[in-house]
Coordinates of C-alpha atoms in Angstrom, one line a residue:
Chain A
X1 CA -8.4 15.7 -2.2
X2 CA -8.2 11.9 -2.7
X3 CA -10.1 9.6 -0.8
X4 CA -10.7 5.8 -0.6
X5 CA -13.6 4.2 1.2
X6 CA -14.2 0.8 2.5
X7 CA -17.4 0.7 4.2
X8 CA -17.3 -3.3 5.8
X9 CA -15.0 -3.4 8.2
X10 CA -15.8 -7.4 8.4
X11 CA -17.4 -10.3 6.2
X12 CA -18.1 -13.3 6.3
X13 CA -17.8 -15.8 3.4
X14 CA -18.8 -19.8 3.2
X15 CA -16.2 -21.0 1.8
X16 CA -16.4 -21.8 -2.2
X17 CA -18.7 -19.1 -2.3
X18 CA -18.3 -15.9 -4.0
X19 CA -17.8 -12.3 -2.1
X20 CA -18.0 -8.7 -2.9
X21 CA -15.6 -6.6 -1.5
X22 CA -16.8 -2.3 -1.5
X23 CA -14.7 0.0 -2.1
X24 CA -15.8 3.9 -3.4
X25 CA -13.3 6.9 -4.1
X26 CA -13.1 10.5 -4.3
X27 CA -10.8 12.1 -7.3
X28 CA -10.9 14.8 -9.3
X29 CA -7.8 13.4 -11.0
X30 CA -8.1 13.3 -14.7
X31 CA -6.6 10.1 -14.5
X32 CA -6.0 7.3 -12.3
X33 CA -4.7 3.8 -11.2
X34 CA -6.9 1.7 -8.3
X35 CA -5.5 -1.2 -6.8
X36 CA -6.5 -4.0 -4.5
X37 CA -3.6 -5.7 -1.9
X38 CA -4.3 -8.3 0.7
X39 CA -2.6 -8.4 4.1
X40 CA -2.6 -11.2 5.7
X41 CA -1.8 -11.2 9.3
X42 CA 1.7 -11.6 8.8
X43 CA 1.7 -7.9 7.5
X44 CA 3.0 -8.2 4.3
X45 CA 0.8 -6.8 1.6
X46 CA 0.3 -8.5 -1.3
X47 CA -0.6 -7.2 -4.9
X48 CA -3.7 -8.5 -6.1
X49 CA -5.2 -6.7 -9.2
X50 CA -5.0 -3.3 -11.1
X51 CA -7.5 -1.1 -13.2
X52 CA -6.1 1.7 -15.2
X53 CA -9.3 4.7 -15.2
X54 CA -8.9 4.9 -18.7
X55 CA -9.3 0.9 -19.3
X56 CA -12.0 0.1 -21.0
X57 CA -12.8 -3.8 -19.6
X58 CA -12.9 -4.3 -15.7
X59 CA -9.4 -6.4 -14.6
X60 CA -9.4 -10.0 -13.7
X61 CA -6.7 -12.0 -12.5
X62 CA -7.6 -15.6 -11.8
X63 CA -9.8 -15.9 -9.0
X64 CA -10.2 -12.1 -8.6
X65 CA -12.0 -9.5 -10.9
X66 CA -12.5 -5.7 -10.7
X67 CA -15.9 -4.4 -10.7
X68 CA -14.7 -0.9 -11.9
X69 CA -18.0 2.2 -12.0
X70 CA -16.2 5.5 -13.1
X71 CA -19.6 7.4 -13.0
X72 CA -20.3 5.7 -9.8
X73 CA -16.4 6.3 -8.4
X74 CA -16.9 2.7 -7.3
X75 CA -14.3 -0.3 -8.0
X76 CA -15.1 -3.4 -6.0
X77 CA -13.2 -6.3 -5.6
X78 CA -15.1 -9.8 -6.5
X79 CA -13.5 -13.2 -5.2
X80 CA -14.8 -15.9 -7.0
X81 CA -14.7 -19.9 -4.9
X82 CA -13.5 -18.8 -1.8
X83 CA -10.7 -20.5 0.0
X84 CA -9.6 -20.4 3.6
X85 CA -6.4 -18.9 2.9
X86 CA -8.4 -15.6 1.3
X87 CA -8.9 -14.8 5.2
X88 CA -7.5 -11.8 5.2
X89 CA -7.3 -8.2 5.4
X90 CA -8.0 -6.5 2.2
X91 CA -7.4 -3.2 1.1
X92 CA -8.2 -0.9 -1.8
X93 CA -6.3 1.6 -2.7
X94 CA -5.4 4.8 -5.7
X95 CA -2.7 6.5 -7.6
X96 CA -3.3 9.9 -8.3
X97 CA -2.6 11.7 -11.5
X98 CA 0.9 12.8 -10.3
X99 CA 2.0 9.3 -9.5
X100 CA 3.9 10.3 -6.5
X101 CA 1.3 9.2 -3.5
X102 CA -0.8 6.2 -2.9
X103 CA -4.0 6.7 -0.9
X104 CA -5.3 3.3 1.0
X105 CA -8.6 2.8 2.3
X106 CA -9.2 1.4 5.9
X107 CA -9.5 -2.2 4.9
X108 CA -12.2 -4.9 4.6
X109 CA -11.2 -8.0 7.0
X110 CA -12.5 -10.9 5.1
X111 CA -13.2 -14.3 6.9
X112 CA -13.7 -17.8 5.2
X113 CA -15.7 -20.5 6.9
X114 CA -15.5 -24.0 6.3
Chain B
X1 CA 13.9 -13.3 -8.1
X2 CA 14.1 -11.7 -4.5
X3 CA 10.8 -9.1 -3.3
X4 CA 11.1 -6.1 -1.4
X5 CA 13.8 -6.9 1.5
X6 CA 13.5 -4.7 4.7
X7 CA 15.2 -4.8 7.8
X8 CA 15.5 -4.9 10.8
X9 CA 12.0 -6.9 11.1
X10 CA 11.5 -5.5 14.6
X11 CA 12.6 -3.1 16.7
X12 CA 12.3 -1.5 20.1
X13 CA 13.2 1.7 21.2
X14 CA 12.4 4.4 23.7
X15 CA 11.3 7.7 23.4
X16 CA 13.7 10.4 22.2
X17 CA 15.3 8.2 20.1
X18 CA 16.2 8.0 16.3
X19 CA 15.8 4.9 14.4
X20 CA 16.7 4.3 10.7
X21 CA 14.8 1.3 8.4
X22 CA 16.0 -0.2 5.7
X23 CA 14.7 -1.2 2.3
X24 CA 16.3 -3.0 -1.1
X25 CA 13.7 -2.7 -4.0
X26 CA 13.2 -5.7 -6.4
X27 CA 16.1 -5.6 -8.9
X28 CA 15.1 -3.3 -11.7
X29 CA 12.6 -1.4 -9.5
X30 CA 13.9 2.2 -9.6
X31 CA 10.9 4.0 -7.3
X32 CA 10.9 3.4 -3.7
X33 CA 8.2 4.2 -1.2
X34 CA 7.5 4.0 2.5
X35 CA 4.6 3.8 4.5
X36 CA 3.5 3.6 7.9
X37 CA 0.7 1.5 8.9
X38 CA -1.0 2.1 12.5
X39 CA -2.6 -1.0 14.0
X40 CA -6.3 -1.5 13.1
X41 CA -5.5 1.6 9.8
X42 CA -4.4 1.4 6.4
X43 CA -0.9 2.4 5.6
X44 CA -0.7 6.1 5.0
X45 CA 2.0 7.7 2.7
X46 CA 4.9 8.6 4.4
X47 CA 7.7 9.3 1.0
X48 CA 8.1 8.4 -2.7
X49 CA 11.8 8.4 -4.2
X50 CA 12.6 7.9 -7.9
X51 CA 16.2 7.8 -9.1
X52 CA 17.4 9.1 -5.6
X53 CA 15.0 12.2 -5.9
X54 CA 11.9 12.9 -3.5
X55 CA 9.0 12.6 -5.3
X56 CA 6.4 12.9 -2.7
X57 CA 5.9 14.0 0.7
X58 CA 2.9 12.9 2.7
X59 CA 1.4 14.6 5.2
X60 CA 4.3 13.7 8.2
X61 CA 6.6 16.0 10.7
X62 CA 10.0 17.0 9.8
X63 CA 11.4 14.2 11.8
X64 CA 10.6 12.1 9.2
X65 CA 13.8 11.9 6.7
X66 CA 14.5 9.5 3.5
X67 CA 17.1 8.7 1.3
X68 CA 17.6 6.7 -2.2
X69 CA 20.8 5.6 -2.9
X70 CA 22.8 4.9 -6.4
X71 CA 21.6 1.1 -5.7
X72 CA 18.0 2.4 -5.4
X73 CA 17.9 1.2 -2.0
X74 CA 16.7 3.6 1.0
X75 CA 16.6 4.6 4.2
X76 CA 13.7 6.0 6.3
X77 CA 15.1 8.0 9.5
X78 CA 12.9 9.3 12.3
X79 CA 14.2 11.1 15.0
X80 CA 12.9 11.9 18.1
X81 CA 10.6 9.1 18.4
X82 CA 7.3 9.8 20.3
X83 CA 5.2 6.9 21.5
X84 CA 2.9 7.4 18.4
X85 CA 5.1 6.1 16.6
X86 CA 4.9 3.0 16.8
X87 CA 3.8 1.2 13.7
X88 CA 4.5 -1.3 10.7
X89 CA 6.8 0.8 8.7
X90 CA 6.1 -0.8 5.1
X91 CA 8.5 -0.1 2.3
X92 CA 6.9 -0.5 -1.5
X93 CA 9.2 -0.7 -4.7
X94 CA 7.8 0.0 -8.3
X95 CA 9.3 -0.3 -11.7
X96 CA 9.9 3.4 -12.9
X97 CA 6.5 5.2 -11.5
X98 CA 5.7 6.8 -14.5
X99 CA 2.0 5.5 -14.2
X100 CA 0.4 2.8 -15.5
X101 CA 0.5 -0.7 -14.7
X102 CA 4.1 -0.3 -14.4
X103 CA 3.2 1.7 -11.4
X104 CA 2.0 -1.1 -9.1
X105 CA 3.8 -1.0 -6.0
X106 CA 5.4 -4.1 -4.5
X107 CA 5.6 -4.5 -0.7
X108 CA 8.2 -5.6 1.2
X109 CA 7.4 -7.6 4.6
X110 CA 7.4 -4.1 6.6
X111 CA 9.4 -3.2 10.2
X112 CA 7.4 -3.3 13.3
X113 CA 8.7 -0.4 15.5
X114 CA 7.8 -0.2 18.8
X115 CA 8.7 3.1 21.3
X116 CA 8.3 3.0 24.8

C-alpha cells in the first residue's frame, strides 16, 4: 500500500531564512513520481516541484529544491529566503506506478515571521 | 491561458440530496481527477478519468459517480448526501497521465460543499 508522511504538523520560519519541510513514503512501486503543492488558505493547491524516482539529480525550481533519499524513502521539501507569502499549507504527495491515484500526505502548515 | 475552472464555488445542501460539480481542464489536458479534501486532512482520491474512461477508483461508496465528456470536462455526482460530506471537492487536470513529469496534476480552485 502507498503511504505519504508528514510528521510537523506546524513550523515556524524567520523570515529570509531557510526551512525544511519532512516528508517520508511507503512504496513498493518500481517506479514513481513525488510532488510537493502549497495550499494557501484560499484552498487552491498549487504545483510547486516534481521528482521523477528514476531521476538522478534532486529537482529545484527557483526558491524550492527537492531533497530526494530513495534508500531512505525520504523527499523533503527545502525553501530557500523565506517570504511571508510562503505561509502556507504544504503538502507532499506520490504517483504510483499505475498512474491512476495520487496519495497526499496530511500537510505541513508553514508560518513566516517578520 | 485559463487553469482548472470549477463550479459552483459553494454550495449548500441538506441531507438526502444529490449534488453534481463541475470541472473544465486546462486546454490540452486530457486526464481529469477529483478529490475531496476534509477540513484539517489532505485531499484523498476520489476518481481519475482519461479520454472519457475511469481510470481509477479510490476508496469511496457507490454514491460517488463521474463522468468525462468529448470536451474532457467532468462531472462528479454524489447522491444521497450524508453530513460527512461536506468538504472541498478539488478537481486536478493533467496532460495525458502517462507518467512522468507530464503527469503533474493541476488544481483547479475546488467546491466547498456543505450538507446540513
Amino acid at each position: 500500500a502507498q503511504k505519504i508522511t508528514q510528521t510537523q504538523p506546524g513550523m515556524f520560519v524567520q523570515e529570509k531564512e531557510a526551512v525544511t519541510l519532512d516528508c517520508t513514503y511507503d512504496t513498493s512501486d518500481p517506479s514513481y513520481g513525488l510532488f510537493w503543492y502549497k495550499q494557501p488558505s484560499s484552498g487552491e493547491m498549487i504545483f510547486l516541484i516534481y521528482q521523477g524516482s528514476y531521476d538522478q539529480q534532486n529537482a529545484t525550481e527557483g526558491r524550492y529544491s527537492l531533497n530526494f533519499q530513495k534508500a531512505r524513502k525520504s523527499a523533503n521539501l527545502v525553501i530557500s529566503a523565506s517570504q511571508l507569502g510562503d505561509s502556507a499549507m504544504y503538502f507532499c504527495a506520490m504517483r504510483g506506478y499505475n498512474f491512476n491515484k495520487f496519495y497526499f500526505g496530511s500537510g505541513t502548515k508553514l508560518n513566516v515571521k517578520p | 491561458d485559463a487553469g482548472v475552472t470549477q463550479s459552483p464555488t459553494h454550495l449548500i445542501k441538506t441531507r438526502g440530496q444529490h449534488v453534481t460539480l463541475r470541472c473544465s481542464p486546462i486546454s490540452g489536458h486530457k486526464s481529469v481527477s477529483w478529490y475531496q479534501q476534509v477540513l484539517g486532512q489532505g485531499p484523498q482520491f476520489i476518481f481519475q478519468y482519461y479520454e472519457k474512461e475511469e481510470r481509477g477508483r479510490g476508496n469511496f461508496p457507490d454514491r460517488f459517480s463521474a463522468r468525462q465528456f468529448p470536451n474532457y470536462s467532468s462531472e462528479l455526482n454524489v447522491n444521497a448526501l450524508l453530513l460527512g460530506d461536506s468538504a472541498l471537492y478539488l478537481c486536478a487536470s493533467s496532460l495525458d497521465g502517462a507518467g512522468g513529469s507530464a503527469d503533474t496534476q493541476y488544481f483547479g480552485p475546488g467546491t466547498r460543499l456543505t450538507v446540513l
